[in-house]
Amino acid sequence: MSEFQEVIKEGAQTVGRKIKRLVLMLLGIALLLGIGYVWVCGWTYSDGTRAGELIKVTNKGMVFKTYEGQLNLGGFQSDPAGITGNVWDFSTTDKEVYQQLQKLEGRKVKLYYRQRYKAMPWQGKTDYFVYKVEPITD
């Protein structure tokens, strides 16, 4: 092999190592950013309670089955489609809470929730996660 071919071969190996190192660094940075994003999205933004009539409880999803519900807060709100009921959408990750909600559907309830920055698709459709439910007796 000539000296020129050896120089070319060594140069190609050096460039290959540098490209491999760059790709691995970029993958590592992307992985760390992804983990950081999921971690920050799990932080609680706020927590509180809401009361109203429980109008819907479902377990839905094609890939990720999540527990979702709707609470009628009373009154009306206006939107581009006209005047609609004041309905609040929520999610829950707790099967026991979901079963309690099913039993209380159609009744007035008080829901305790935590709002996250952003819900992941496997957690729920909304950013509001109910962790406790109490029936309201008149």
mmCIF file of N, CA and C in Angstrom:
data_model
loop_
_atom_site.group_PDB
_atom_site.id
_atom_site.type_symbol
_atom_site.label_atom_id
_atom_site.label_comp_id
_atom_site.label_asym_id
_atom_site.label_seq_id
_atom_site.Cartn_x
_atom_site.Cartn_y
_atom_site.Cartn_z
ATOM 1 N N MET A 1 0.848 -1.161 0.000
ATOM 2 C CA MET A 1 0.000 0.000 0.000
ATOM 3 C C MET A 1 0.899 1.232 0.000
ATOM 4 N N SER A 2 0.526 2.214 -0.789
ATOM 5 C CA SER A 2 1.363 3.407 -0.893
ATOM 6 C C SER A 2 1.122 4.325 0.305
ATOM 7 N N GLU A 3 2.052 5.241 0.463
ATOM 8 C CA GLU A 3 1.964 6.181 1.577
ATOM 9 C C GLU A 3 0.700 7.038 1.469
ATOM 10 N N PHE A 4 0.330 7.405 0.272
ATOM 11 C CA PHE A 4 -0.873 8.206 0.035
ATOM 12 C C PHE A 4 -2.121 7.447 0.498
ATOM 13 N N GLN A 5 -2.188 6.168 0.166
ATOM 14 C CA GLN A 5 -3.346 5.363 0.556
ATOM 15 C C GLN A 5 -3.416 5.200 2.077
ATOM 16 N N GLU A 6 -2.250 5.082 2.728
ATOM 17 C CA GLU A 6 -2.230 4.970 4.185
ATOM 18 C C GLU A 6 -2.727 6.258 4.843
ATOM 19 N N VAL A 7 -2.315 7.403 4.298
ATOM 20 C CA VAL A 7 -2.766 8.695 4.836
ATOM 21 C C VAL A 7 -4.279 8.824 4.679
ATOM 22 N N ILE A 8 -4.785 8.427 3.520
ATOM 23 C CA ILE A 8 -6.234 8.472 3.267
ATOM 24 C C ILE A 8 -6.960 7.554 4.255
ATOM 25 N N LYS A 9 -6.439 6.353 4.470
ATOM 26 C CA LYS A 9 -7.072 5.386 5.364
ATOM 27 C C LYS A 9 -7.085 5.914 6.801
ATOM 28 N N GLU A 10 -5.952 6.465 7.265
ATOM 29 C CA GLU A 10 -5.884 7.026 8.615
ATOM 30 C C GLU A 10 -6.830 8.211 8.765
ATOM 31 N N GLY A 11 -6.907 9.053 7.752
ATOM 32 C CA GLY A 11 -7.817 10.212 7.783
ATOM 33 C C GLY A 11 -9.268 9.774 7.853
ATOM 34 N N ALA A 12 -9.617 8.748 7.082
ATOM 35 C CA ALA A 12 -10.992 8.235 7.091
ATOM 36 C C ALA A 12 -11.333 7.650 8.459
ATOM 37 N N GLN A 13 -10.378 6.942 9.074
ATOM 38 C CA GLN A 13 -10.625 6.375 10.402
ATOM 39 C C GLN A 13 -10.803 7.481 11.446
ATOM 40 N N THR A 14 -9.994 8.531 11.350
ATOM 41 C CA THR A 14 -10.096 9.653 12.286
ATOM 42 C C THR A 14 -11.447 10.352 12.145
ATOM 43 N N VAL A 15 -11.849 10.609 10.905
ATOM 44 C CA VAL A 15 -13.147 11.254 10.659
ATOM 45 C C VAL A 15 -14.282 10.352 11.150
ATOM 46 N N GLY A 16 -14.168 9.052 10.914
ATOM 47 C CA GLY A 16 -15.191 8.102 11.371
ATOM 48 C C GLY A 16 -15.338 8.117 12.884
ATOM 49 N N ARG A 17 -14.198 8.167 13.602
ATOM 50 C CA ARG A 17 -14.245 8.211 15.065
ATOM 51 C C ARG A 17 -14.885 9.512 15.550
ATOM 52 N N LYS A 18 -14.547 10.619 14.899
ATOM 53 C CA LYS A 18 -15.111 11.915 15.303
ATOM 54 C C LYS A 18 -16.618 11.968 15.037
ATOM 55 N N ILE A 19 -17.054 11.428 13.912
ATOM 56 C CA ILE A 19 -18.492 11.398 13.600
ATOM 57 C C ILE A 19 -19.223 10.509 14.603
ATOM 58 N N LYS A 20 -18.639 9.365 14.921
ATOM 59 C CA LYS A 20 -19.254 8.453 15.891
ATOM 60 C C LYS A 20 -19.382 9.138 17.250
ATOM 61 N N ARG A 21 -18.325 9.833 17.687
ATOM 62 C CA ARG A 21 -18.340 10.545 18.956
ATOM 63 C C ARG A 21 -19.409 11.645 18.940
ATOM 64 N N LEU A 22 -19.512 12.383 17.837
ATOM 65 C CA LEU A 22 -20.505 13.445 17.712
ATOM 66 C C LEU A 22 -21.928 12.882 17.785
ATOM 67 N N VAL A 23 -22.177 11.796 17.077
ATOM 68 C CA VAL A 23 -23.507 11.175 17.085
ATOM 69 C C VAL A 23 -23.856 10.686 18.487
ATOM 70 N N LEU A 24 -22.910 10.049 19.176
ATOM 71 C CA LEU A 24 -23.160 9.580 20.537
ATOM 72 C C LEU A 24 -23.421 10.744 21.495
ATOM 73 N N MET A 25 -22.686 11.840 21.344
ATOM 74 C CA MET A 25 -22.911 13.013 22.185
ATOM 75 C C MET A 25 -24.297 13.600 21.926
ATOM 76 N N LEU A 26 -24.691 13.710 20.666
ATOM 77 C CA LEU A 26 -26.013 14.245 20.336
ATOM 78 C C LEU A 26 -27.127 13.345 20.874
ATOM 79 N N LEU A 27 -26.954 12.035 20.770
ATOM 80 C CA LEU A 27 -27.944 11.105 21.323
ATOM 81 C C LEU A 27 -28.029 11.229 22.845
ATOM 82 N N GLY A 28 -26.885 11.367 23.496
ATOM 83 C CA GLY A 28 -26.867 11.537 24.952
ATOM 84 C C GLY A 28 -27.561 12.822 25.380
ATOM 85 N N ILE A 29 -27.291 13.914 24.660
ATOM 86 C CA ILE A 29 -27.938 15.192 24.970
ATOM 87 C C ILE A 29 -29.446 15.087 24.752
ATOM 88 N N ALA A 30 -29.860 14.467 23.644
ATOM 89 C CA ALA A 30 -31.291 14.302 23.363
ATOM 90 C C ALA A 30 -31.963 13.458 24.448
ATOM 91 N N LEU A 31 -31.297 12.406 24.895
ATOM 92 C CA LEU A 31 -31.846 11.557 25.951
ATOM 93 C C LEU A 31 -31.995 12.337 27.255
ATOM 94 N N LEU A 32 -30.976 13.106 27.627
ATOM 95 C CA LEU A 32 -31.051 13.910 28.850
ATOM 96 C C LEU A 32 -32.148 14.967 28.760
ATOM 97 N N LEU A 33 -32.278 15.613 27.603
ATOM 98 C CA LEU A 33 -33.342 16.602 27.424
ATOM 99 C C LEU A 33 -34.720 15.949 27.520
ATOM 100 N N GLY A 34 -34.874 14.772 26.937
ATOM 101 C CA GLY A 34 -36.151 14.056 27.006
ATOM 102 C C GLY A 34 -36.510 13.674 28.429
ATOM 103 N N ILE A 35 -35.541 13.155 29.162
ATOM 104 C CA ILE A 35 -35.776 12.790 30.563
ATOM 105 C C ILE A 35 -36.117 14.037 31.380
ATOM 106 N N GLY A 36 -35.395 15.123 31.143
ATOM 107 C CA GLY A 36 -35.672 16.376 31.851
ATOM 108 C C GLY A 36 -37.062 16.907 31.552
ATOM 109 N N TYR A 37 -37.488 16.811 30.301
ATOM 110 C CA TYR A 37 -38.822 17.277 29.903
ATOM 111 C C TYR A 37 -39.911 16.481 30.612
ATOM 112 N N VAL A 38 -39.788 15.167 30.610
ATOM 113 C CA VAL A 38 -40.782 14.317 31.279
ATOM 114 C C VAL A 38 -40.791 14.604 32.778
ATOM 115 N N TRP A 39 -39.633 14.820 33.365
ATOM 116 C CA TRP A 39 -39.533 15.101 34.795
ATOM 117 C C TRP A 39 -40.203 16.432 35.144
ATOM 118 N N VAL A 40 -39.907 17.486 34.372
ATOM 119 C CA VAL A 40 -40.498 18.799 34.633
ATOM 120 C C VAL A 40 -42.006 18.767 34.406
ATOM 121 N N CYS A 41 -42.465 18.067 33.397
ATOM 122 C CA CYS A 41 -43.906 17.987 33.121
ATOM 123 C C CYS A 41 -44.664 17.313 34.255
ATOM 124 N N GLY A 42 -44.006 16.494 35.031
ATOM 125 C CA GLY A 42 -44.651 15.816 36.147
ATOM 126 C C GLY A 42 -44.806 16.678 37.388
ATOM 127 N N TRP A 43 -44.194 17.866 37.399
ATOM 128 C CA TRP A 43 -44.319 18.746 38.553
ATOM 129 C C TRP A 43 -45.756 19.220 38.704
ATOM 130 N N THR A 44 -46.182 19.426 39.935
ATOM 131 C CA THR A 44 -47.519 19.948 40.198
ATOM 132 C C THR A 44 -47.498 21.462 40.052
ATOM 133 N N TYR A 45 -48.347 21.964 39.168
ATOM 134 C CA TYR A 45 -48.461 23.397 38.911
ATOM 135 C C TYR A 45 -49.384 24.043 39.941
ATOM 136 N N SER A 46 -50.497 23.377 40.229
ATOM 137 C CA SER A 46 -51.433 23.866 41.239
ATOM 138 C C SER A 46 -52.246 22.692 41.761
ATOM 139 N N ASP A 47 -52.899 22.911 42.884
ATOM 140 C CA ASP A 47 -53.844 21.908 43.369
ATOM 141 C C ASP A 47 -55.033 22.629 43.974
ATOM 142 N N GLY A 48 -56.162 21.927 44.004
ATOM 143 C CA GLY A 48 -57.366 22.561 44.506
ATOM 144 C C GLY A 48 -58.545 21.623 44.461
ATOM 145 N N THR A 49 -59.734 22.218 44.552
ATOM 146 C CA THR A 49 -60.971 21.444 44.508
ATOM 147 C C THR A 49 -61.938 22.094 43.533
ATOM 148 N N ARG A 50 -62.823 21.290 43.012
ATOM 149 C CA ARG A 50 -63.926 21.774 42.177
ATOM 150 C C ARG A 50 -65.154 20.956 42.530
ATOM 151 N N ALA A 51 -66.305 21.622 42.493
ATOM 152 C CA ALA A 51 -67.552 20.945 42.831
ATOM 153 C C ALA A 51 -68.561 21.156 41.713
ATOM 154 N N GLY A 52 -69.363 20.150 41.490
ATOM 155 C CA GLY A 52 -70.399 20.225 40.470
ATOM 156 C C GLY A 52 -71.037 18.870 40.274
ATOM 157 N N GLU A 53 -71.790 18.761 39.185
ATOM 158 C CA GLU A 53 -72.466 17.502 38.873
ATOM 159 C C GLU A 53 -71.589 16.670 37.948
ATOM 160 N N LEU A 54 -71.302 15.458 38.360
ATOM 161 C CA LEU A 54 -70.482 14.545 37.567
ATOM 162 C C LEU A 54 -71.326 14.018 36.408
ATOM 163 N N ILE A 55 -70.936 14.361 35.175
ATOM 164 C CA ILE A 55 -71.776 13.992 34.035
ATOM 165 C C ILE A 55 -71.190 12.895 33.162
ATOM 166 N N LYS A 56 -69.907 12.612 33.300
ATOM 167 C CA LYS A 56 -69.321 11.600 32.417
ATOM 168 C C LYS A 56 -68.053 11.035 33.038
ATOM 169 N N VAL A 57 -67.899 9.716 32.945
ATOM 170 C CA VAL A 57 -66.679 9.030 33.371
ATOM 171 C C VAL A 57 -66.390 7.958 32.332
ATOM 172 N N THR A 58 -65.182 7.958 31.774
ATOM 173 C CA THR A 58 -64.846 6.985 30.732
ATOM 174 C C THR A 58 -63.444 6.436 30.921
ATOM 175 N N ASN A 59 -63.224 5.275 30.326
ATOM 176 C CA ASN A 59 -61.901 4.666 30.219
ATOM 177 C C ASN A 59 -61.664 4.541 28.724
ATOM 178 N N LYS A 60 -60.842 5.434 28.168
ATOM 179 C CA LYS A 60 -60.728 5.447 26.716
ATOM 180 C C LYS A 60 -59.286 5.567 26.251
ATOM 181 N N GLY A 61 -59.094 5.277 24.971
ATOM 182 C CA GLY A 61 -57.795 5.382 24.342
ATOM 183 C C GLY A 61 -57.506 4.178 23.478
ATOM 184 N N MET A 62 -56.771 4.395 22.400
ATOM 185 C CA MET A 62 -56.403 3.305 21.498
ATOM 186 C C MET A 62 -55.137 2.602 21.994
ATOM 187 N N VAL A 63 -54.089 3.371 22.211
ATOM 188 C CA VAL A 63 -52.814 2.800 22.652
ATOM 189 C C VAL A 63 -52.718 2.845 24.175
ATOM 190 N N PHE A 64 -52.985 4.018 24.752
ATOM 191 C CA PHE A 64 -52.921 4.204 26.197
ATOM 192 C C PHE A 64 -54.341 4.389 26.725
ATOM 193 N N LYS A 65 -54.817 3.450 27.528
ATOM 194 C CA LYS A 65 -56.136 3.560 28.151
ATOM 195 C C LYS A 65 -56.020 4.486 29.358
ATOM 196 N N THR A 66 -56.814 5.558 29.358
ATOM 197 C CA THR A 66 -56.785 6.516 30.452
ATOM 198 C C THR A 66 -58.190 6.708 31.007
ATOM 199 N N TYR A 67 -58.262 7.147 32.259
ATOM 200 C CA TYR A 67 -59.541 7.421 32.914
ATOM 201 C C TYR A 67 -59.832 8.916 32.783
ATOM 202 N N GLU A 68 -60.942 9.250 32.136
ATOM 203 C CA GLU A 68 -61.311 10.640 31.877
ATOM 204 C C GLU A 68 -62.706 10.910 32.420
ATOM 205 N N GLY A 69 -62.996 12.167 32.715
ATOM 206 C CA GLY A 69 -64.319 12.523 33.192
ATOM 207 C C GLY A 69 -64.648 13.974 32.915
ATOM 208 N N GLN A 70 -65.928 14.304 33.119
ATOM 209 C CA GLN A 70 -66.401 15.674 32.947
ATOM 210 C C GLN A 70 -67.279 16.043 34.128
ATOM 211 N N LEU A 71 -67.105 17.273 34.583
ATOM 212 C CA LEU A 71 -67.856 17.799 35.708
ATOM 213 C C LEU A 71 -68.567 19.064 35.249
ATOM 214 N N ASN A 72 -69.895 19.123 35.415
ATOM 215 C CA ASN A 72 -70.658 20.326 35.091
ATOM 216 C C ASN A 72 -70.576 21.246 36.295
ATOM 217 N N LEU A 73 -69.909 22.391 36.109
ATOM 218 C CA LEU A 73 -69.695 23.322 37.207
ATOM 219 C C LEU A 73 -70.898 24.229 37.440
ATOM 220 N N GLY A 74 -71.868 24.186 36.544
ATOM 221 C CA GLY A 74 -73.044 25.045 36.651
ATOM 222 C C GLY A 74 -72.839 26.327 35.871
ATOM 223 N N GLY A 75 -73.919 26.929 35.478
ATOM 224 C CA GLY A 75 -73.834 28.166 34.715
ATOM 225 C C GLY A 75 -73.530 27.902 33.255
ATOM 226 N N PHE A 76 -73.233 28.976 32.540
ATOM 227 C CA PHE A 76 -72.959 28.885 31.112
ATOM 228 C C PHE A 76 -71.713 29.677 30.780
ATOM 229 N N GLN A 77 -71.123 29.360 29.633
ATOM 230 C CA GLN A 77 -69.990 30.124 29.118
ATOM 231 C C GLN A 77 -70.190 30.299 27.624
ATOM 232 N N SER A 78 -69.645 31.377 27.089
ATOM 233 C CA SER A 78 -69.793 31.603 25.650
ATOM 234 C C SER A 78 -68.500 31.228 24.949
ATOM 235 N N ASP A 79 -68.657 30.649 23.791
ATOM 236 C CA ASP A 79 -67.527 30.303 22.941
ATOM 237 C C ASP A 79 -67.953 30.552 21.500
ATOM 238 N N PRO A 80 -67.065 30.355 20.523
ATOM 239 C CA PRO A 80 -67.428 30.626 19.125
ATOM 240 C C PRO A 80 -68.656 29.853 18.638
ATOM 241 N N ALA A 81 -68.953 28.711 19.247
ATOM 242 C CA ALA A 81 -70.106 27.915 18.822
ATOM 243 C C ALA A 81 -71.406 28.423 19.441
ATOM 244 N N GLY A 82 -71.331 29.352 20.374
ATOM 245 C CA GLY A 82 -72.517 29.863 21.050
ATOM 246 C C GLY A 82 -72.375 29.712 22.548
ATOM 247 N N ILE A 83 -73.493 29.636 23.225
ATOM 248 C CA ILE A 83 -73.484 29.487 24.679
ATOM 249 C C ILE A 83 -73.519 28.001 25.018
ATOM 250 N N THR A 84 -72.600 27.575 25.871
ATOM 251 C CA THR A 84 -72.519 26.169 26.269
ATOM 252 C C THR A 84 -72.469 26.070 27.790
ATOM 253 N N GLY A 85 -72.665 24.868 28.289
ATOM 254 C CA GLY A 85 -72.546 24.627 29.721
ATOM 255 C C GLY A 85 -71.104 24.754 30.168
ATOM 256 N N ASN A 86 -70.916 25.085 31.422
ATOM 257 C CA ASN A 86 -69.579 25.246 31.986
ATOM 258 C C ASN A 86 -69.074 23.874 32.443
ATOM 259 N N VAL A 87 -68.428 23.151 31.535
ATOM 260 C CA VAL A 87 -67.987 21.778 31.787
ATOM 261 C C VAL A 87 -66.472 21.756 31.957
ATOM 262 N N TRP A 88 -66.015 21.023 32.969
ATOM 263 C CA TRP A 88 -64.590 20.892 33.272
ATOM 264 C C TRP A 88 -64.160 19.457 32.994
ATOM 265 N N ASP A 89 -63.141 19.298 32.169
ATOM 266 C CA ASP A 89 -62.593 17.978 31.844
ATOM 267 C C ASP A 89 -61.447 17.653 32.800
ATOM 268 N N PHE A 90 -61.372 16.399 33.212
ATOM 269 C CA PHE A 90 -60.317 15.971 34.127
ATOM 270 C C PHE A 90 -59.909 14.535 33.816
ATOM 271 N N SER A 91 -58.791 14.131 34.394
ATOM 272 C CA SER A 91 -58.276 12.764 34.266
ATOM 273 C C SER A 91 -57.990 12.226 35.662
ATOM 274 N N THR A 92 -57.831 10.920 35.754
ATOM 275 C CA THR A 92 -57.347 10.312 36.990
ATOM 276 C C THR A 92 -56.494 9.102 36.619
ATOM 277 N N THR A 93 -55.475 8.857 37.402
ATOM 278 C CA THR A 93 -54.611 7.702 37.154
ATOM 279 C C THR A 93 -54.904 6.576 38.136
ATOM 280 N N ASP A 94 -55.775 6.844 39.095
ATOM 281 C CA ASP A 94 -56.080 5.890 40.164
ATOM 282 C C ASP A 94 -57.355 5.115 39.840
ATOM 283 N N LYS A 95 -57.246 3.802 39.751
ATOM 284 C CA LYS A 95 -58.400 2.966 39.409
ATOM 285 C C LYS A 95 -59.478 3.026 40.491
ATOM 286 N N GLU A 96 -59.075 3.120 41.761
ATOM 287 C CA GLU A 96 -60.055 3.211 42.848
ATOM 288 C C GLU A 96 -60.873 4.495 42.746
ATOM 289 N N VAL A 97 -60.215 5.604 42.428
ATOM 290 C CA VAL A 97 -60.925 6.876 42.245
ATOM 291 C C VAL A 97 -61.881 6.758 41.063
ATOM 292 N N TYR A 98 -61.432 6.124 39.986
ATOM 293 C CA TYR A 98 -62.286 5.915 38.812
ATOM 294 C C TYR A 98 -63.539 5.124 39.187
ATOM 295 N N GLN A 99 -63.380 4.084 39.984
ATOM 296 C CA GLN A 99 -64.531 3.276 40.397
ATOM 297 C C GLN A 99 -65.475 4.071 41.298
ATOM 298 N N GLN A 100 -64.937 4.919 42.172
ATOM 299 C CA GLN A 100 -65.781 5.793 42.993
ATOM 300 C C GLN A 100 -66.560 6.761 42.107
ATOM 301 N N LEU A 101 -65.879 7.313 41.098
ATOM 302 C CA LEU A 101 -66.531 8.247 40.179
ATOM 303 C C LEU A 101 -67.670 7.570 39.428
ATOM 304 N N GLN A 102 -67.463 6.320 39.019
ATOM 305 C CA GLN A 102 -68.522 5.589 38.315
ATOM 306 C C GLN A 102 -69.769 5.464 39.186
ATOM 307 N N LYS A 103 -69.581 5.207 40.476
ATOM 308 C CA LYS A 103 -70.715 5.056 41.391
ATOM 309 C C LYS A 103 -71.442 6.380 41.621
ATOM 310 N N LEU A 104 -70.724 7.499 41.489
ATOM 311 C CA LEU A 104 -71.294 8.817 41.777
ATOM 312 C C LEU A 104 -71.732 9.573 40.521
ATOM 313 N N GLU A 105 -71.681 8.941 39.375
ATOM 314 C CA GLU A 105 -72.055 9.603 38.123
ATOM 315 C C GLU A 105 -73.496 10.100 38.205
ATOM 316 N N GLY A 106 -73.709 11.364 37.796
ATOM 317 C CA GLY A 106 -75.033 11.974 37.846
ATOM 318 C C GLY A 106 -75.323 12.686 39.159
ATOM 319 N N ARG A 107 -74.416 12.598 40.121
ATOM 320 C CA ARG A 107 -74.603 13.233 41.426
ATOM 321 C C ARG A 107 -73.646 14.403 41.595
ATOM 322 N N LYS A 108 -73.914 15.229 42.601
ATOM 323 C CA LYS A 108 -73.021 16.345 42.915
ATOM 324 C C LYS A 108 -71.841 15.816 43.729
ATOM 325 N N VAL A 109 -70.646 16.232 43.322
ATOM 326 C CA VAL A 109 -69.427 15.758 43.978
ATOM 327 C C VAL A 109 -68.439 16.905 44.149
ATOM 328 N N LYS A 110 -67.495 16.696 45.041
ATOM 329 C CA LYS A 110 -66.362 17.598 45.221
ATOM 330 C C LYS A 110 -65.120 16.812 44.833
ATOM 331 N N LEU A 111 -64.369 17.337 43.866
ATOM 332 C CA LEU A 111 -63.177 16.657 43.366
ATOM 333 C C LEU A 111 -61.926 17.393 43.832
ATOM 334 N N TYR A 112 -60.965 16.651 44.336
ATOM 335 C CA TYR A 112 -59.661 17.183 44.715
ATOM 336 C C TYR A 112 -58.697 16.847 43.578
ATOM 337 N N TYR A 113 -57.973 17.855 43.089
ATOM 338 C CA TYR A 113 -57.131 17.630 41.916
ATOM 339 C C TYR A 113 -55.772 18.302 42.050
ATOM 340 N N ARG A 114 -54.871 17.829 41.217
ATOM 341 C CA ARG A 114 -53.554 18.447 41.037
ATOM 342 C C ARG A 114 -53.395 18.751 39.555
ATOM 343 N N GLN A 115 -52.936 19.953 39.247
ATOM 344 C CA GLN A 115 -52.693 20.321 37.856
ATOM 345 C C GLN A 115 -51.202 20.200 37.572
ATOM 346 N N ARG A 116 -50.875 19.447 36.552
ATOM 347 C CA ARG A 116 -49.474 19.287 36.150
ATOM 348 C C ARG A 116 -49.163 20.249 35.011
ATOM 349 N N TYR A 117 -47.876 20.482 34.785
ATOM 350 C CA TYR A 117 -47.484 21.351 33.679
ATOM 351 C C TYR A 117 -47.936 20.778 32.344
ATOM 352 N N LYS A 118 -47.748 19.493 32.162
ATOM 353 C CA LYS A 118 -48.132 18.835 30.909
ATOM 354 C C LYS A 118 -48.287 17.355 31.194
ATOM 355 N N ALA A 119 -49.404 16.798 30.736
ATOM 356 C CA ALA A 119 -49.646 15.362 30.922
ATOM 357 C C ALA A 119 -49.014 14.580 29.776
ATOM 358 N N MET A 120 -48.421 13.470 30.105
ATOM 359 C CA MET A 120 -47.905 12.563 29.084
ATOM 360 C C MET A 120 -49.074 11.729 28.540
ATOM 361 N N PRO A 121 -48.987 11.259 27.304
ATOM 362 C CA PRO A 121 -50.114 10.528 26.700
ATOM 363 C C PRO A 121 -50.565 9.311 27.494
ATOM 364 N N TRP A 122 -49.683 8.679 28.224
ATOM 365 C CA TRP A 122 -50.060 7.486 28.985
ATOM 366 C C TRP A 122 -50.692 7.849 30.333
ATOM 367 N N GLN A 123 -50.683 9.129 30.719
ATOM 368 C CA GLN A 123 -51.249 9.541 32.000
ATOM 369 C C GLN A 123 -52.704 9.987 31.876
ATOM 370 N N GLY A 124 -53.000 10.764 30.864
ATOM 371 C CA GLY A 124 -54.353 11.280 30.702
ATOM 372 C C GLY A 124 -54.413 12.332 29.620
ATOM 373 N N LYS A 125 -55.631 12.686 29.249
ATOM 374 C CA LYS A 125 -55.828 13.642 28.166
ATOM 375 C C LYS A 125 -55.734 15.084 28.654
ATOM 376 N N THR A 126 -55.995 15.322 29.931
ATOM 377 C CA THR A 126 -55.956 16.676 30.473
ATOM 378 C C THR A 126 -54.764 16.826 31.414
ATOM 379 N N ASP A 127 -54.539 18.063 31.854
ATOM 380 C CA ASP A 127 -53.474 18.337 32.817
ATOM 381 C C ASP A 127 -53.987 18.291 34.258
ATOM 382 N N TYR A 128 -55.289 18.065 34.434
ATOM 383 C CA TYR A 128 -55.919 18.031 35.753
ATOM 384 C C TYR A 128 -56.126 16.584 36.184
ATOM 385 N N PHE A 129 -55.515 16.198 37.314
ATOM 386 C CA PHE A 129 -55.575 14.816 37.788
ATOM 387 C C PHE A 129 -56.279 14.752 39.141
ATOM 388 N N VAL A 130 -57.441 14.105 39.149
ATOM 389 C CA VAL A 130 -58.233 13.960 40.368
ATOM 390 C C VAL A 130 -57.649 12.818 41.193
ATOM 391 N N TYR A 131 -57.438 13.069 42.490
ATOM 392 C CA TYR A 131 -56.897 12.033 43.367
ATOM 393 C C TYR A 131 -57.839 11.674 44.511
ATOM 394 N N LYS A 132 -58.938 12.442 44.657
ATOM 395 C CA LYS A 132 -59.890 12.160 45.729
ATOM 396 C C LYS A 132 -61.254 12.699 45.321
ATOM 397 N N VAL A 133 -62.306 11.993 45.700
ATOM 398 C CA VAL A 133 -63.672 12.416 45.378
ATOM 399 C C VAL A 133 -64.551 12.261 46.614
ATOM 400 N N GLU A 134 -65.424 13.250 46.827
ATOM 401 C CA GLU A 134 -66.377 13.194 47.937
ATOM 402 C C GLU A 134 -67.766 13.527 47.412
ATOM 403 N N PRO A 135 -68.777 12.765 47.796
ATOM 404 C CA PRO A 135 -70.141 13.136 47.408
ATOM 405 C C PRO A 135 -70.599 14.350 48.215
ATOM 406 N N ILE A 136 -71.410 15.200 47.586
ATOM 407 C CA ILE A 136 -71.984 16.357 48.273
ATOM 408 C C ILE A 136 -73.423 16.012 48.619
ATOM 409 N N THR A 137 -73.730 16.094 49.898
ATOM 410 C CA THR A 137 -75.103 15.826 50.330
ATOM 411 C C THR A 137 -75.794 17.151 50.589
ATOM 412 N N ASP A 138 -76.993 17.290 50.070
ATOM 413 C CA ASP A 138 -77.741 18.554 50.226
ATOM 414 C C ASP A 138 -78.417 18.650 51.553
#
